[in-house]
Coordinates of C-alpha atoms and ligand atoms in Angstrom, one line a residue:
M4 CA 24.0 -200.2 109.5
T5 CA 20.5 -200.7 111.1
V6 CA 20.4 -199.4 114.6
S7 CA 18.7 -201.9 117.0
A8 CA 16.8 -201.2 120.2
V9 CA 14.3 -202.7 122.5
I10 CA 11.4 -201.0 124.3
N11 CA 9.2 -202.9 126.8
V12 CA 6.0 -200.9 126.3
D13 CA 4.4 -202.6 129.4
I14 CA 7.1 -201.6 131.9
E15 CA 6.5 -198.0 133.0
G16 CA 9.4 -195.9 134.3
P17 CA 9.1 -192.7 136.3
K18 CA 6.7 -190.1 135.1
I19 CA 8.1 -187.4 132.9
N20 CA 7.2 -184.3 134.7
R21 CA 5.4 -181.9 132.3
H22 CA 7.4 -179.1 133.8
V23 CA 10.5 -180.2 132.0
Y24 CA 8.8 -178.6 129.0
G25 CA 8.9 -175.3 130.9
H26 CA 9.7 -171.8 129.6
F27 CA 11.5 -168.6 130.7
A28 CA 10.8 -164.9 130.0
E29 CA 13.2 -162.3 131.2
H30 CA 13.2 -158.5 131.0
L31 CA 15.9 -158.8 128.4
G32 CA 16.0 -157.4 124.9
R33 CA 12.7 -157.9 123.2
C34 CA 11.5 -160.9 125.2
I35 CA 8.9 -159.0 127.2
Y36 CA 8.7 -155.6 125.4
G37 CA 8.0 -156.2 121.7
G38 CA 7.7 -159.9 122.3
F39 CA 5.1 -160.9 124.9
Y40 CA 4.0 -157.4 125.6
V41 CA 3.3 -154.6 123.1
G42 CA 1.1 -152.3 125.3
E43 CA -2.6 -151.6 125.0
D44 CA -2.2 -148.9 122.4
S45 CA -0.4 -151.2 119.9
D46 CA -2.0 -151.9 116.6
I47 CA -1.0 -155.5 117.1
P48 CA -4.0 -157.4 118.5
N49 CA -3.6 -157.6 122.2
E50 CA -5.3 -158.1 125.5
G51 CA -4.2 -155.8 128.2
G52 CA -1.1 -155.2 126.1
I53 CA -0.3 -158.9 125.8
R54 CA 0.3 -159.9 122.2
L55 CA -2.4 -162.4 121.2
D56 CA -0.6 -164.2 118.3
V57 CA 2.3 -165.0 120.6
V58 CA -0.2 -166.4 123.2
E59 CA -2.0 -168.5 120.5
A60 CA 1.3 -170.0 119.2
L61 CA 2.4 -170.9 122.7
K62 CA -0.9 -172.4 123.7
A63 CA -0.4 -175.0 121.0
L64 CA 2.7 -176.2 123.0
D65 CA 0.7 -176.6 126.3
I66 CA 3.5 -174.9 128.1
P67 CA 3.4 -176.0 131.7
N68 CA 5.1 -173.0 133.4
L69 CA 6.7 -169.7 132.7
R70 CA 9.7 -168.4 134.7
W71 CA 9.9 -164.7 135.3
P72 CA 11.2 -161.9 135.7
G73 CA 14.8 -163.3 135.2
G74 CA 17.6 -164.4 135.1
C75 CA 20.1 -161.8 136.2
F76 CA 17.3 -159.2 135.9
A77 CA 15.4 -160.9 138.8
D78 CA 18.1 -159.9 141.3
E79 CA 17.7 -156.2 140.6
Y80 CA 14.0 -156.2 140.2
H81 CA 11.9 -154.6 142.9
W82 CA 8.3 -155.9 142.5
R83 CA 6.6 -152.9 144.0
D84 CA 7.9 -150.8 141.1
G85 CA 5.7 -152.9 138.8
I86 CA 2.3 -152.5 140.4
G87 CA -0.3 -149.8 140.5
P88 CA -1.2 -147.2 137.8
K89 CA 1.4 -147.5 135.0
E90 CA 2.0 -143.7 134.8
D91 CA 3.1 -143.8 138.5
R92 CA 5.6 -146.7 138.1
P93 CA 9.2 -145.6 138.3
V94 CA 11.7 -146.1 135.5
M95 CA 14.7 -148.2 136.3
V96 CA 17.9 -149.0 134.4
N97 CA 18.3 -152.6 133.2
T98 CA 22.0 -152.7 134.0
H99 CA 22.5 -156.3 132.9
W100 CA 20.9 -156.2 129.5
G101 CA 21.9 -153.2 127.4
G102 CA 21.6 -150.5 130.1
V103 CA 18.1 -149.7 128.7
E104 CA 15.4 -148.0 130.6
E105 CA 12.7 -150.2 132.0
N106 CA 9.4 -148.5 132.6
N107 CA 7.9 -151.3 134.6
H108 CA 4.7 -151.4 132.6
F109 CA 4.9 -155.2 132.6
G110 CA 4.8 -156.1 136.3
T111 CA 3.1 -158.6 138.6
H112 CA -0.5 -158.2 137.4
E113 CA 0.5 -158.3 133.7
F114 CA 2.6 -161.4 134.3
M115 CA -0.2 -163.2 136.1
A116 CA -2.6 -162.2 133.3
L117 CA -0.2 -163.6 130.7
C118 CA 0.0 -166.9 132.7
E119 CA -3.8 -167.0 132.7
L120 CA -4.0 -166.4 129.0
L121 CA -1.5 -169.1 128.3
G122 CA -3.1 -171.5 130.8
T123 CA 0.3 -172.0 132.4
E124 CA 1.7 -172.0 135.9
P125 CA 3.8 -169.0 137.1
Y126 CA 7.3 -169.6 138.3
I127 CA 8.5 -166.5 140.0
S128 CA 12.2 -165.8 140.6
G129 CA 12.6 -163.6 143.7
N130 CA 15.4 -161.1 144.3
V131 CA 18.0 -162.2 146.8
G132 CA 21.0 -160.3 145.3
S133 CA 19.8 -156.7 145.9
G134 CA 16.5 -157.3 147.7
T135 CA 15.5 -158.0 151.3
V136 CA 13.9 -160.9 153.0
Q137 CA 11.0 -158.6 153.8
E138 CA 10.5 -157.6 150.2
M139 CA 10.4 -161.2 149.0
S140 CA 8.1 -162.2 151.9
E141 CA 5.7 -159.5 151.0
W142 CA 5.6 -160.4 147.4
V143 CA 4.5 -163.9 148.3
E144 CA 1.9 -162.4 150.6
Y145 CA 0.7 -159.9 147.9
L146 CA 0.2 -162.7 145.5
T147 CA -1.1 -165.6 147.5
R148 CA -2.7 -164.4 150.8
D149 CA -6.4 -164.1 151.4
G150 CA -7.9 -162.0 154.2
D151 CA -6.7 -158.6 155.4
S152 CA -3.2 -157.3 155.6
P153 CA -1.4 -154.4 154.1
A154 CA 0.0 -156.3 151.2
V155 CA -3.4 -157.9 150.5
R156 CA -5.2 -154.5 150.7
Q157 CA -2.7 -153.2 148.2
R158 CA -3.4 -156.0 145.8
K159 CA -7.1 -155.4 146.1
A160 CA -6.7 -151.7 145.5
N161 CA -4.8 -152.6 142.3
G162 CA -7.8 -154.5 141.1
R163 CA -7.2 -158.1 142.1
E164 CA -9.6 -159.3 144.8
E165 CA -8.8 -163.1 144.9
P166 CA -5.3 -164.3 145.7
W167 CA -3.5 -166.0 142.9
K168 CA -2.1 -169.6 143.0
V169 CA 1.7 -169.5 142.8
K170 CA 3.6 -172.7 143.5
Y171 CA 7.0 -172.4 142.0
W172 CA 9.2 -169.8 143.7
G173 CA 12.9 -169.2 143.0
L174 CA 15.2 -168.0 145.9
G175 CA 17.4 -165.9 143.7
N176 CA 19.3 -166.6 140.5
E177 CA 22.9 -167.4 139.7
T178 CA 23.9 -166.3 143.2
W179 CA 27.4 -167.3 142.4
G180 CA 27.5 -164.6 139.8
C181 CA 25.0 -161.9 138.8
G182 CA 22.8 -162.7 141.7
G183 CA 25.2 -161.5 144.3
N184 CA 28.6 -163.1 143.7
M185 CA 28.3 -165.2 146.8
S186 CA 30.1 -168.3 147.9
A187 CA 28.1 -171.5 148.1
E188 CA 28.3 -171.5 151.9
Q189 CA 27.1 -167.9 152.1
Y190 CA 24.2 -168.5 149.7
A191 CA 23.1 -171.7 151.4
L192 CA 22.6 -169.7 154.6
E193 CA 20.7 -167.0 152.7
A194 CA 18.5 -169.6 151.0
R195 CA 17.4 -170.9 154.4
R196 CA 16.6 -167.5 155.7
Y197 CA 14.7 -166.4 152.6
A198 CA 12.9 -169.8 152.4
T199 CA 11.8 -169.3 156.0
Y200 CA 9.9 -166.1 155.3
C201 CA 8.4 -167.2 152.0
R202 CA 5.2 -168.4 153.7
D203 CA 2.5 -170.9 152.6
Y204 CA -0.8 -169.0 152.8
G205 CA -4.0 -171.1 153.0
D206 CA -3.7 -174.0 150.6
N207 CA -1.1 -172.3 148.5
K208 CA 2.0 -174.4 149.1
L209 CA 5.2 -173.0 147.7
Y210 CA 7.7 -175.2 146.0
R211 CA 10.9 -173.3 146.8
I212 CA 13.8 -173.6 144.4
A213 CA 17.3 -172.8 145.7
A214 CA 19.5 -171.1 143.2
G215 CA 21.9 -173.7 142.0
A216 CA 25.1 -174.4 140.3
S217 CA 26.6 -173.4 137.0
D218 CA 27.3 -176.3 134.7
F219 CA 29.4 -179.0 136.4
S220 CA 30.0 -177.3 139.8
Y221 CA 28.9 -180.2 141.8
G222 CA 30.3 -178.7 145.0
W223 CA 27.6 -176.0 144.9
T224 CA 24.9 -178.6 144.8
E225 CA 26.6 -180.5 147.7
T226 CA 26.7 -177.4 149.9
L227 CA 23.0 -176.8 149.3
M228 CA 22.1 -180.4 150.0
K229 CA 24.1 -180.3 153.3
Q230 CA 22.1 -177.3 154.4
L231 CA 18.9 -179.3 154.1
S232 CA 20.0 -181.9 156.6
H233 CA 20.8 -179.3 159.4
L234 CA 17.3 -179.5 160.8
G235 CA 17.3 -180.1 164.5
C236 CA 13.9 -178.6 164.8
Q237 CA 11.3 -181.4 165.0
R238 CA 8.5 -179.0 164.0
V239 CA 9.8 -178.6 160.5
E240 CA 7.7 -180.9 158.3
R241 CA 9.2 -180.1 154.9
P242 CA 12.7 -179.3 153.8
M243 CA 13.5 -175.6 153.6
Y244 CA 13.5 -175.8 149.8
Q245 CA 12.1 -178.5 147.6
A246 CA 14.5 -178.3 144.7
V247 CA 17.9 -177.0 143.7
S248 CA 18.5 -175.5 140.3
V249 CA 21.3 -175.8 137.8
H250 CA 22.0 -173.8 134.6
Y251 CA 23.7 -175.2 131.5
Y252 CA 24.0 -173.6 128.1
T253 CA 25.2 -175.2 124.9
I254 CA 28.0 -173.1 123.7
A255 CA 30.1 -174.5 120.8
G256 CA 32.9 -172.0 121.0
T257 CA 34.1 -169.8 123.8
W258 CA 32.2 -167.1 125.7
A259 CA 34.1 -164.5 123.7
D260 CA 33.5 -166.2 120.4
K261 CA 30.4 -168.3 120.5
G262 CA 30.0 -168.5 116.7
A263 CA 27.1 -167.5 114.5
A264 CA 23.7 -169.0 114.8
T265 CA 23.3 -169.6 111.0
V266 CA 26.9 -169.8 109.7
F267 CA 28.8 -172.9 110.9
T268 CA 30.8 -175.8 109.6
D269 CA 30.0 -179.5 110.1
D270 CA 32.8 -179.6 112.7
E271 CA 31.2 -176.8 114.7
Y272 CA 27.9 -178.6 114.4
Y273 CA 29.2 -181.8 115.8
T274 CA 30.9 -179.9 118.7
T275 CA 27.6 -178.3 119.4
M276 CA 25.9 -181.7 119.6
V277 CA 28.6 -183.1 121.9
K278 CA 28.0 -180.2 124.2
A279 CA 24.2 -180.7 124.1
A280 CA 24.6 -184.4 124.8
R281 CA 26.7 -183.6 127.9
T282 CA 23.5 -182.7 129.6
D283 CA 23.3 -186.4 130.5
E284 CA 26.6 -186.2 132.3
L285 CA 25.5 -183.0 134.0
L286 CA 22.3 -184.4 135.4
T287 CA 23.9 -187.7 136.4
G288 CA 26.7 -185.8 138.2
H289 CA 24.3 -183.5 140.2
A290 CA 21.9 -186.4 140.8
N291 CA 24.7 -188.5 142.2
V292 CA 25.6 -185.8 144.7
M293 CA 22.0 -185.4 145.7
D294 CA 21.6 -189.2 146.2
L295 CA 24.2 -189.0 149.0
Y296 CA 22.0 -186.7 151.0
D297 CA 18.5 -187.5 149.7
P298 CA 18.3 -191.2 148.5
Q299 CA 14.5 -191.0 148.6
K300 CA 14.7 -188.3 145.8
E301 CA 12.5 -185.9 147.6
I302 CA 14.5 -182.9 146.4
G303 CA 14.2 -182.2 142.7
I304 CA 16.6 -180.8 140.1
V305 CA 15.3 -177.8 138.2
L306 CA 17.4 -177.0 135.1
D307 CA 15.8 -173.6 134.9
E308 CA 18.1 -172.3 132.1
W309 CA 19.2 -174.3 129.1
G310 CA 19.6 -173.9 125.4
T311 CA 22.0 -172.6 122.8
W312 CA 23.9 -169.4 123.1
W313 CA 25.4 -167.9 119.9
D314 CA 26.8 -164.5 119.0
V315 CA 24.0 -162.0 118.5
E316 CA 22.7 -161.3 115.0
P317 CA 24.8 -158.7 113.2
G318 CA 23.5 -155.2 113.8
T319 CA 21.5 -156.0 116.9
N320 CA 22.2 -154.7 120.4
P321 CA 24.8 -157.1 122.0
G322 CA 22.9 -156.8 125.3
F323 CA 19.7 -158.1 123.8
L324 CA 20.9 -161.7 123.0
Y325 CA 18.9 -161.9 119.8
Q326 CA 19.8 -164.9 117.7
Q327 CA 18.4 -166.9 114.8
N328 CA 17.4 -170.5 115.2
T329 CA 18.2 -173.3 112.8
L330 CA 17.7 -177.0 112.4
R331 CA 20.8 -177.4 114.5
D332 CA 19.0 -175.7 117.4
A333 CA 16.1 -178.1 116.9
L334 CA 18.4 -181.1 117.2
V335 CA 20.0 -179.6 120.4
A336 CA 16.5 -179.4 121.8
S337 CA 15.5 -182.9 120.8
V338 CA 18.7 -184.4 122.4
H339 CA 18.0 -182.4 125.6
F340 CA 14.5 -183.9 125.8
D341 CA 15.8 -187.5 125.4
V342 CA 18.1 -186.8 128.3
F343 CA 15.3 -185.2 130.3
H344 CA 13.1 -188.3 129.8
K345 CA 16.0 -190.5 131.0
H346 CA 16.3 -188.5 134.2
A347 CA 12.6 -188.4 135.0
D348 CA 13.3 -189.7 138.5
R349 CA 15.1 -186.6 139.6
L350 CA 14.5 -183.8 137.1
V351 CA 11.3 -182.0 138.0
M352 CA 11.5 -179.0 135.8
A353 CA 13.5 -177.5 133.0
N354 CA 13.1 -174.0 131.3
I355 CA 14.5 -173.2 127.9
A356 CA 16.2 -169.8 127.7
Q357 CA 14.2 -168.0 126.5
T358 CA 10.7 -168.1 124.9
V359 CA 10.5 -165.1 122.7
N360 CA 13.3 -163.2 120.8
V361 CA 16.1 -164.2 123.2
L362 CA 18.7 -167.0 122.9
Q363 CA 17.1 -170.3 121.8
A364 CA 13.6 -168.9 121.3
M365 CA 10.3 -170.5 120.2
I366 CA 9.1 -167.4 118.6
L367 CA 10.9 -164.5 116.8
T368 CA 9.0 -161.3 116.2
D369 CA 10.1 -158.8 113.5
P370 CA 10.3 -155.3 114.9
E371 CA 9.6 -153.7 111.5
S372 CA 6.9 -156.0 109.8
K373 CA 5.7 -157.1 113.3
A374 CA 5.4 -160.6 111.8
L375 CA 5.8 -163.6 114.0
V376 CA 8.0 -166.6 113.1
L377 CA 7.9 -170.0 114.7
T378 CA 11.4 -171.4 115.0
P379 CA 12.6 -175.0 114.4
T380 CA 12.9 -175.4 118.2
Y381 CA 9.2 -174.5 118.5
H382 CA 8.4 -177.5 116.4
V383 CA 10.4 -179.9 118.5
F384 CA 8.4 -178.7 121.6
R385 CA 5.2 -179.2 119.7
M386 CA 6.1 -182.7 118.3
N387 CA 7.2 -183.8 121.7
K388 CA 4.3 -182.5 123.8
G389 CA 2.8 -186.0 124.2
H390 CA 5.7 -186.8 126.6
Q391 CA 4.4 -184.4 129.2
D392 CA 3.3 -186.3 132.3
A393 CA 3.7 -189.6 130.4
A394 CA 5.4 -192.7 131.9
S395 CA 9.0 -192.9 130.6
L396 CA 9.9 -196.1 128.8
R397 CA 13.5 -197.4 128.9
V398 CA 15.1 -197.7 125.5
D399 CA 17.7 -200.4 125.5
R400 CA 20.2 -200.1 122.6
V401 CA 21.4 -203.4 121.2
G402 CA 24.7 -204.1 119.4
E403 CA 26.8 -201.6 117.5
Q404 CA 25.6 -198.0 117.6
P405 CA 26.5 -195.3 115.1
S406 CA 28.9 -192.8 116.5
R407 CA 31.7 -190.5 115.5
E408 CA 34.7 -189.1 117.3
V409 CA 34.6 -185.4 117.9
G410 CA 37.8 -184.2 119.5
D411 CA 38.2 -186.2 122.7
A412 CA 34.5 -187.2 122.8
T413 CA 32.4 -189.8 121.1
L414 CA 29.0 -188.7 119.9
E415 CA 26.3 -191.3 119.4
T416 CA 24.5 -190.1 116.3
V417 CA 21.1 -191.6 116.9
S418 CA 19.2 -190.5 120.0
V419 CA 15.9 -192.1 121.0
S420 CA 13.4 -191.7 123.9
A421 CA 9.9 -193.1 124.5
S422 CA 6.9 -192.8 126.8
R423 CA 3.4 -194.0 127.2
K424 CA 0.3 -192.2 128.3
D425 CA -3.4 -192.9 128.0
G426 CA -2.7 -196.1 126.0
R427 CA -0.6 -194.3 123.5
L428 CA 3.1 -194.8 122.7
L429 CA 5.3 -191.9 121.6
V430 CA 8.8 -192.4 120.3
S431 CA 11.2 -189.5 119.5
L432 CA 14.2 -190.2 117.3
S433 CA 17.0 -187.8 116.2
N434 CA 19.6 -188.6 113.6
L435 CA 22.5 -186.3 114.4
D436 CA 24.6 -187.3 111.4
A437 CA 25.0 -184.3 109.2
G438 CA 25.2 -186.3 105.9
A439 CA 24.1 -190.0 106.3
A440 CA 20.6 -191.5 106.8
Q441 CA 20.1 -194.1 109.5
D442 CA 17.6 -196.9 109.8
V443 CA 16.3 -197.9 113.3
E444 CA 14.5 -201.1 114.2
I445 CA 12.9 -201.1 117.6
D446 CA 11.7 -204.5 119.0
L447 CA 8.5 -203.6 120.9
R448 CA 7.9 -206.1 123.7
G449 CA 4.9 -206.5 126.0
G450 CA 2.7 -204.9 123.3
S451 CA 2.8 -203.5 119.9
V452 CA 1.5 -200.3 118.3
E453 CA -1.2 -199.6 115.7
G454 CA -2.6 -196.6 113.8
V455 CA 0.9 -195.1 113.7
E456 CA 1.3 -191.5 112.8
A457 CA 4.8 -190.1 112.2
L458 CA 6.1 -186.5 111.7
I459 CA 9.5 -185.4 110.5
L460 CA 11.4 -182.2 111.0
T461 CA 14.3 -181.7 108.7
A462 CA 15.6 -179.4 105.9
G463 CA 18.0 -179.3 103.1
A464 CA 20.8 -178.0 105.3
L465 CA 21.4 -177.8 109.0
Q466 CA 21.7 -174.0 108.6
D467 CA 18.1 -173.7 107.4
H468 CA 15.8 -171.5 109.4
N469 CA 12.6 -169.6 109.3
T470 CA 12.0 -166.0 108.4
P471 CA 9.0 -163.8 107.8
E472 CA 9.6 -164.3 104.0
A473 CA 10.0 -168.1 104.4
P474 CA 8.3 -169.1 107.6
E475 CA 8.1 -172.8 106.8
S476 CA 11.6 -173.6 105.7
V477 CA 11.9 -175.9 108.7
A478 CA 8.5 -177.2 109.7
P479 CA 7.1 -180.7 110.5
R480 CA 5.7 -182.8 107.7
A481 CA 4.1 -186.3 107.6
H482 CA 6.8 -189.0 107.5
D483 CA 6.1 -192.1 105.5
G484 CA 9.4 -193.8 106.4
V485 CA 7.8 -195.8 109.2
S486 CA 6.4 -199.4 109.4
V487 CA 5.3 -201.8 112.0
E488 CA 5.4 -205.5 111.4
G489 CA 5.6 -208.4 113.9
G490 CA 6.1 -206.1 116.8
K491 CA 9.1 -204.4 115.1
L492 CA 8.9 -200.7 114.6
R493 CA 11.1 -199.6 111.7
V494 CA 11.9 -196.0 111.2
H495 CA 14.0 -194.4 108.4
L496 CA 15.8 -191.3 109.6
P497 CA 17.2 -189.0 106.8
A498 CA 20.4 -187.1 107.6
H499 CA 19.9 -184.4 110.3
S500 CA 16.3 -185.1 111.1
F501 CA 14.0 -185.4 114.1
V502 CA 11.1 -187.8 113.9
T503 CA 8.2 -188.6 116.2
V504 CA 6.1 -191.8 116.0
A505 CA 2.9 -192.0 117.9
G506 CA 0.2 -194.7 118.0
A507 CA -2.2 -196.8 120.1
I508 CA -0.6 -199.5 122.2
A509 CA -2.2 -202.8 121.1
Ligands
AHR625 O1 19.3 -166.2 129.9 C1 20.2 -165.2 129.9 C2 21.0 -165.1 131.2 O2 21.8 -166.2 131.4 C3 20.2 -165.1 132.5 O3 19.7 -163.8 132.8 C4 21.2 -165.5 133.5 O4 20.6 -166.2 134.6 C5 22.1 -166.4 132.7 O5 23.5 -166.1 132.9

């Protein structure tokens, strides 16, 4: 069967916010220590302790933002422990993640230096669960205020004269769970209070993100949205917070038995893809609730944790969440991006969990050989980066579509999204069928495309992955199964493959 679709290349939809290609780095396992940060005395090339090969690899992705310091860690992190001379910084226990000792050598200044090296925007997740309003307020002041005040003097004494620019600010994390076990009503009041004292200094305007729901808990989102419409005070020009977050992980099994990252059956693979595709239902559901209170779509959705979550690799610390990453993970990512592009009107940011060595990572570093491996998921981010800040284009599917029944669900096995930017068209296509190729014919209307370049990410098996010994088992290659004729773009998709097609709009 040939899959048919129509794209009107001259009808621009909402802009795909580049921040949906955002990232997340938590003090968890080997994400920070041994991942991003190896310390100044390491024999691995570094700048101020930050691992330079990791920085170089991520720069190729144009990552738009980096969320830090957690996750659950954020709500037990006290920022003042991570500033000043390293030898004076107190040690704390990372109770959420393995009970390991955290020496606080990677703190505020190191994180901001990392963002500068990456050319990315910081997204700081503040501590509501075990912190205070004053502590969070002073962190904002320390980072972003110019002039003279105790916090600013302290920053200058620690070597940073100029304030930094920080826009994205999280008011806690998973406050329904590890971030304080609060009810929605209780947290909504806290969010207002914390938001009040996270000030805008000078031209640094914070974009405050209220800690949102888990999965399909629409009631949580509704409670947060209701709190925004309380404002009797005419002097308030902006809502208390500009976005609400949501977390959604792709878990094929149960929390107790999530399954292995590299050993799985076709049935488990299809279940995984159904779970990934449910991101569409998730975003639609939260957006519908938000539409009731904010039809102008001023408040954004921030999906600040997403990705696959498997059992940890055998022999590794269960608290470190270290997992391999296969072609299956890459297809989970590509399906998410198609959904993100479709929800460009409300989704302002998304952050994959997590960037290095934790969950669905871009980069795995080997503790022994110190080698760095780029994962299949990394390549999806790279192949798709042209969608950042591009105008979304609607993809209308025509006629019968390939699908398969998976339990009670129907999985469409071809996923497509498209965008245009700077006169160029980018189409992303995923064939989720484990065993059969698909041919897609897209009727381009309102223009055609020329000078087409196509890349393909696939492998012999869905379980294939990259290791220091075989770093390119799953890596993009030029794809010649693409043609354009009479305004029709034809793309051949081998089984379990991800393809991008780019060209100039003519
Ligand atoms: O990403 C790992 C953890 O998952 C985060 O710390 C937490 O927010 C979520 O439960």
